[in-house]
Short mmCIF file of C-alpha atoms and ligand atoms in Angstrom, two decimals:
data_model
loop_
_atom_site.label_atom_id
_atom_site.label_comp_id
_atom_site.label_asym_id
_atom_site.label_seq_id
_atom_site.Cartn_x
_atom_site.Cartn_y
_atom_site.Cartn_z
CA MET A 24 56.98 53.86 -65.72
CA LYS A 25 56.16 57.54 -66.20
CA TYR A 26 52.98 58.98 -67.70
CA THR A 27 52.93 62.58 -68.95
CA TYR A 28 49.61 64.05 -70.07
CA TYR A 29 49.50 66.43 -73.05
CA GLY A 30 45.72 66.91 -73.23
CA GLN A 31 42.84 65.20 -75.08
CA SER A 32 44.15 61.64 -75.70
CA CYS A 33 47.80 62.59 -76.09
CA PHE A 34 50.27 61.27 -73.56
CA LEU A 35 53.82 60.02 -73.26
CA LEU A 36 54.78 56.76 -71.55
CA GLU A 37 58.42 56.33 -70.54
CA ALA A 38 59.77 52.97 -69.42
CA GLU A 39 63.25 51.50 -69.39
CA GLY A 40 64.62 54.34 -71.51
CA LYS A 41 61.95 54.00 -74.22
CA LYS A 42 59.44 56.75 -74.94
CA PHE A 43 56.00 56.05 -76.36
CA LEU A 44 53.93 59.01 -77.56
CA PHE A 45 50.23 58.36 -78.14
CA ASP A 46 47.75 60.25 -80.36
CA PRO A 47 49.66 63.52 -80.84
CA PHE A 48 47.26 66.46 -80.65
CA ILE A 49 48.78 69.40 -78.79
CA LYS A 50 49.22 72.57 -80.86
CA PRO A 51 45.53 73.00 -81.81
CA ASN A 52 44.45 72.44 -78.16
CA PRO A 53 44.18 75.80 -76.35
CA LEU A 54 44.34 73.93 -73.02
CA ALA A 55 47.83 72.67 -73.97
CA SER A 56 49.28 76.00 -75.15
CA HIS A 57 51.96 75.82 -72.41
CA ILE A 58 53.39 72.57 -73.84
CA ASP A 59 56.58 73.04 -75.85
CA THR A 60 56.23 70.43 -78.57
CA THR A 61 59.78 71.07 -79.81
CA ALA A 62 61.04 69.49 -76.56
CA ILE A 63 59.09 66.24 -77.05
CA GLN A 64 61.16 63.15 -77.77
CA ALA A 65 59.79 59.76 -78.72
CA ASP A 66 61.01 56.37 -79.90
CA TYR A 67 57.52 55.26 -80.93
CA ILE A 68 54.36 57.15 -81.83
CA LEU A 69 51.20 55.06 -81.49
CA VAL A 70 48.09 56.19 -83.32
CA SER A 71 44.60 54.92 -82.44
CA HIS A 72 42.73 56.34 -85.46
CA GLY A 73 42.73 59.09 -88.05
CA HIS A 74 40.64 61.83 -86.47
CA GLY A 75 42.27 65.24 -86.19
CA ASP A 76 42.11 65.36 -82.40
CA HIS A 77 44.48 62.34 -82.41
CA ILE A 78 46.88 63.09 -85.25
CA ALA A 79 47.05 66.88 -85.69
CA ASP A 80 50.73 67.00 -84.71
CA LEU A 81 51.62 63.51 -85.91
CA VAL A 82 53.55 64.34 -89.08
CA GLU A 83 55.51 67.18 -87.48
CA LEU A 84 56.41 65.14 -84.37
CA ALA A 85 57.26 62.06 -86.43
CA LYS A 86 59.74 64.15 -88.40
CA GLN A 87 61.07 65.86 -85.28
CA THR A 88 61.59 62.66 -83.28
CA ASN A 89 62.32 60.11 -86.04
CA ALA A 90 60.09 57.81 -83.99
CA LYS A 91 58.62 54.66 -85.47
CA VAL A 92 54.93 55.35 -86.12
CA ILE A 93 52.64 52.41 -85.33
CA GLY A 94 48.96 52.15 -86.18
CA MET A 95 46.21 50.78 -88.39
CA VAL A 96 47.39 49.94 -91.91
CA GLU A 97 45.18 52.52 -93.64
CA VAL A 98 46.33 55.25 -91.25
CA MET A 99 49.94 54.24 -91.87
CA ASP A 100 49.36 54.43 -95.64
CA TRP A 101 48.30 58.06 -95.15
CA VAL A 102 51.28 58.71 -92.85
CA ALA A 103 53.64 57.29 -95.49
CA LYS A 104 52.08 59.62 -98.09
CA GLN A 105 53.06 62.55 -95.84
CA GLY A 106 56.71 61.55 -96.31
CA ILE A 107 57.16 59.53 -93.11
CA THR A 108 59.08 56.34 -93.88
CA ASN A 109 59.55 54.87 -90.39
CA VAL A 110 56.11 53.29 -90.10
CA HIS A 111 54.85 49.96 -88.80
CA PRO A 112 51.36 49.10 -90.08
CA MET A 113 49.19 46.77 -88.01
CA ASN A 114 45.59 45.62 -87.85
CA PHE A 115 43.76 43.86 -85.03
CA GLY A 116 46.53 41.53 -83.91
CA LYS A 117 49.62 41.17 -81.77
CA GLN A 118 53.25 41.88 -82.58
CA LYS A 119 56.54 41.48 -80.74
CA PHE A 120 58.78 44.55 -80.69
CA ASP A 121 62.11 45.28 -79.00
CA PHE A 122 60.15 46.89 -76.14
CA GLY A 123 57.72 43.98 -75.59
CA ASN A 124 54.36 43.07 -77.05
CA LEU A 125 51.76 45.29 -78.62
CA ARG A 126 48.23 44.31 -79.56
CA MET A 127 45.75 46.43 -81.49
CA VAL A 128 42.25 45.90 -80.14
CA TRP A 129 38.76 46.79 -81.20
CA ALA A 130 37.35 50.27 -80.63
CA THR A 131 33.72 51.06 -81.41
CA HIS A 132 34.09 54.40 -83.20
CA SER A 133 34.90 55.65 -86.73
CA SER A 134 38.07 56.71 -88.51
CA SER A 135 38.92 58.88 -91.49
CA MET A 136 41.93 60.96 -92.39
CA PRO A 137 42.08 64.80 -92.50
CA ASP A 138 41.91 64.72 -96.35
CA GLY A 139 38.79 62.52 -96.19
CA SER A 140 40.59 59.32 -97.17
CA TYR A 141 39.66 56.02 -95.55
CA GLY A 142 41.19 55.44 -92.12
CA GLY A 143 40.32 51.77 -91.70
CA ASN A 144 38.95 50.70 -88.35
CA PRO A 145 39.68 52.69 -85.20
CA ALA A 146 41.57 50.81 -82.50
CA GLY A 147 42.98 50.71 -79.03
CA PHE A 148 46.27 49.23 -77.83
CA VAL A 149 47.47 46.83 -75.18
CA LEU A 150 51.14 47.56 -74.51
CA GLU A 151 53.23 45.08 -72.52
CA THR A 152 56.55 46.62 -71.61
CA ALA A 153 58.88 46.97 -68.61
CA GLY A 154 56.86 44.39 -66.66
CA LYS A 155 53.61 46.35 -66.95
CA THR A 156 50.49 45.97 -69.04
CA ILE A 157 48.79 49.16 -70.18
CA TYR A 158 45.48 49.35 -72.05
CA PHE A 159 44.76 52.49 -74.06
CA ALA A 160 41.20 52.25 -75.34
CA GLY A 161 41.48 54.97 -78.00
CA ASP A 162 38.14 56.56 -78.89
CA THR A 163 35.48 53.98 -78.15
CA SER A 164 32.08 53.43 -76.68
CA LEU A 165 31.68 50.74 -74.08
CA ASN A 166 31.82 47.44 -75.95
CA ALA A 167 31.67 43.76 -75.12
CA ASP A 168 35.01 43.02 -76.82
CA MET A 169 36.66 44.63 -73.80
CA LYS A 170 35.73 41.50 -71.81
CA ILE A 171 38.27 39.50 -73.83
CA LEU A 172 41.06 41.62 -72.34
CA ALA A 173 40.35 40.27 -68.85
CA ASP A 174 40.97 36.76 -70.21
CA LEU A 175 44.17 37.68 -72.04
CA TYR A 176 45.87 40.08 -69.64
CA LYS A 177 46.32 41.33 -66.12
CA ILE A 178 46.01 45.02 -66.97
CA ASP A 179 47.86 47.32 -64.56
CA TYR A 180 46.51 50.64 -65.84
CA ALA A 181 43.72 51.48 -68.28
CA ILE A 182 43.75 54.78 -70.15
CA LEU A 183 40.10 55.38 -70.98
CA PRO A 184 38.10 58.17 -72.63
CA ILE A 185 35.62 59.65 -70.14
CA GLY A 186 34.17 62.72 -71.89
CA GLY A 187 31.07 61.08 -73.39
CA ASN A 188 29.31 62.18 -76.59
CA PHE A 189 31.95 60.70 -78.96
CA THR A 190 33.16 57.99 -76.56
CA MET A 191 32.51 56.42 -73.17
CA ASP A 192 31.56 58.74 -70.34
CA VAL A 193 32.55 58.30 -66.69
CA ASP A 194 29.74 55.84 -65.95
CA ASP A 195 30.62 53.74 -69.00
CA ALA A 196 34.29 53.79 -68.00
CA LEU A 197 33.30 52.42 -64.60
CA VAL A 198 31.53 49.52 -66.32
CA ALA A 199 34.60 49.04 -68.51
CA THR A 200 36.77 48.58 -65.40
CA LYS A 201 34.68 45.49 -64.62
CA TYR A 202 34.92 44.18 -68.20
CA ILE A 203 38.71 44.52 -68.27
CA ASN A 204 39.25 43.71 -64.58
CA CYS A 205 41.36 46.79 -63.87
CA ASP A 206 40.60 49.31 -61.13
CA GLN A 207 43.31 51.87 -61.97
CA VAL A 208 42.17 54.26 -64.67
CA ILE A 209 43.73 57.34 -66.24
CA GLY A 210 41.04 59.51 -67.80
CA VAL A 211 41.51 61.10 -71.24
CA HIS A 212 39.35 62.70 -73.98
CA TYR A 213 37.46 65.12 -71.72
CA ASN A 214 37.10 68.91 -71.31
CA THR A 215 38.86 69.77 -74.60
CA PHE A 216 35.60 70.90 -76.23
CA SER A 217 32.20 71.84 -74.80
CA LEU A 218 30.67 68.59 -76.07
CA ILE A 219 33.00 66.54 -73.84
CA GLU A 220 33.03 68.72 -70.73
CA ILE A 221 32.62 66.81 -67.50
CA ASP A 222 32.47 67.51 -63.77
CA THR A 223 35.88 66.18 -62.75
CA GLU A 224 35.12 66.24 -59.00
CA GLU A 225 32.02 64.13 -59.61
CA ALA A 226 34.03 61.76 -61.81
CA LEU A 227 36.66 61.29 -59.10
CA SER A 228 34.03 60.65 -56.41
CA LYS A 229 32.16 58.14 -58.59
CA PHE A 230 35.36 56.10 -58.86
CA THR A 231 36.15 56.47 -55.16
CA ARG A 232 32.65 55.27 -54.24
CA GLU A 233 33.34 52.00 -56.09
CA ASN A 234 36.81 51.65 -54.51
CA LYS A 235 38.50 52.32 -57.84
CA LYS A 236 41.15 54.89 -58.66
CA LEU A 237 40.76 57.57 -61.33
CA PHE A 238 43.86 59.60 -62.17
CA LEU A 239 43.28 62.98 -63.85
CA PRO A 240 46.73 64.56 -64.13
CA ALA A 241 46.91 68.18 -65.31
CA ILE A 242 48.13 68.87 -68.85
CA GLY A 243 51.93 68.86 -68.61
CA GLU A 244 51.91 66.85 -65.37
CA THR A 245 53.90 63.60 -65.04
CA ILE A 246 52.76 60.78 -62.77
CA GLU A 247 54.53 57.57 -61.80
CA LEU A 248 52.71 54.36 -62.69
NI1 NI B 13 37.75 60.04 -82.84
MN1 MN B 14 38.68 61.87 -80.50
#
């Protein structure tokens, strides 16, 4: 499985010929100005919630890729109103797809659409595909619901927000690794704005000190999971 980081909480997972794009926010991010969005391909676009830093490029990339857009029902209603017909609405629950299983899970955050319309509840995802289990927490604070995931899954990699202020910070993410019983974390949602700036060296050493692994690929970098 390949993971390509596009900044903030946007990334592409590629496994067994299928491409999953998460939370498309690239063009408004000055840190991602070297990313050519016209080259992005996707079979599925997964959306955690309606905030602009997760969906700014959603409509354009949905049209460009013809990907199936998957997310919370209220977010999908908004997406459909933008003229996107290939949508799969979910709520907190599990569904079988041709790529494997996908569960939407609780995120402690908020959600509204760019036009102010209701975005339903924010969410995270557990994706089971190509023999791996990936947890993307979305935007969330540390929350006790994460403990359920350790009962339900053997998570291989957790993609967690670490920038603080709006979400978990690095210390919270370390606690989350215990809740979800996964020591391999890819950090997202940091350094895009001043309110979520972190000391990345300190973050890496905090994880190392607890014998856990924190991956912080550069924007545009691809790593093998
Ligand atoms: Ni948000
Ligand atoms: Mn956000």
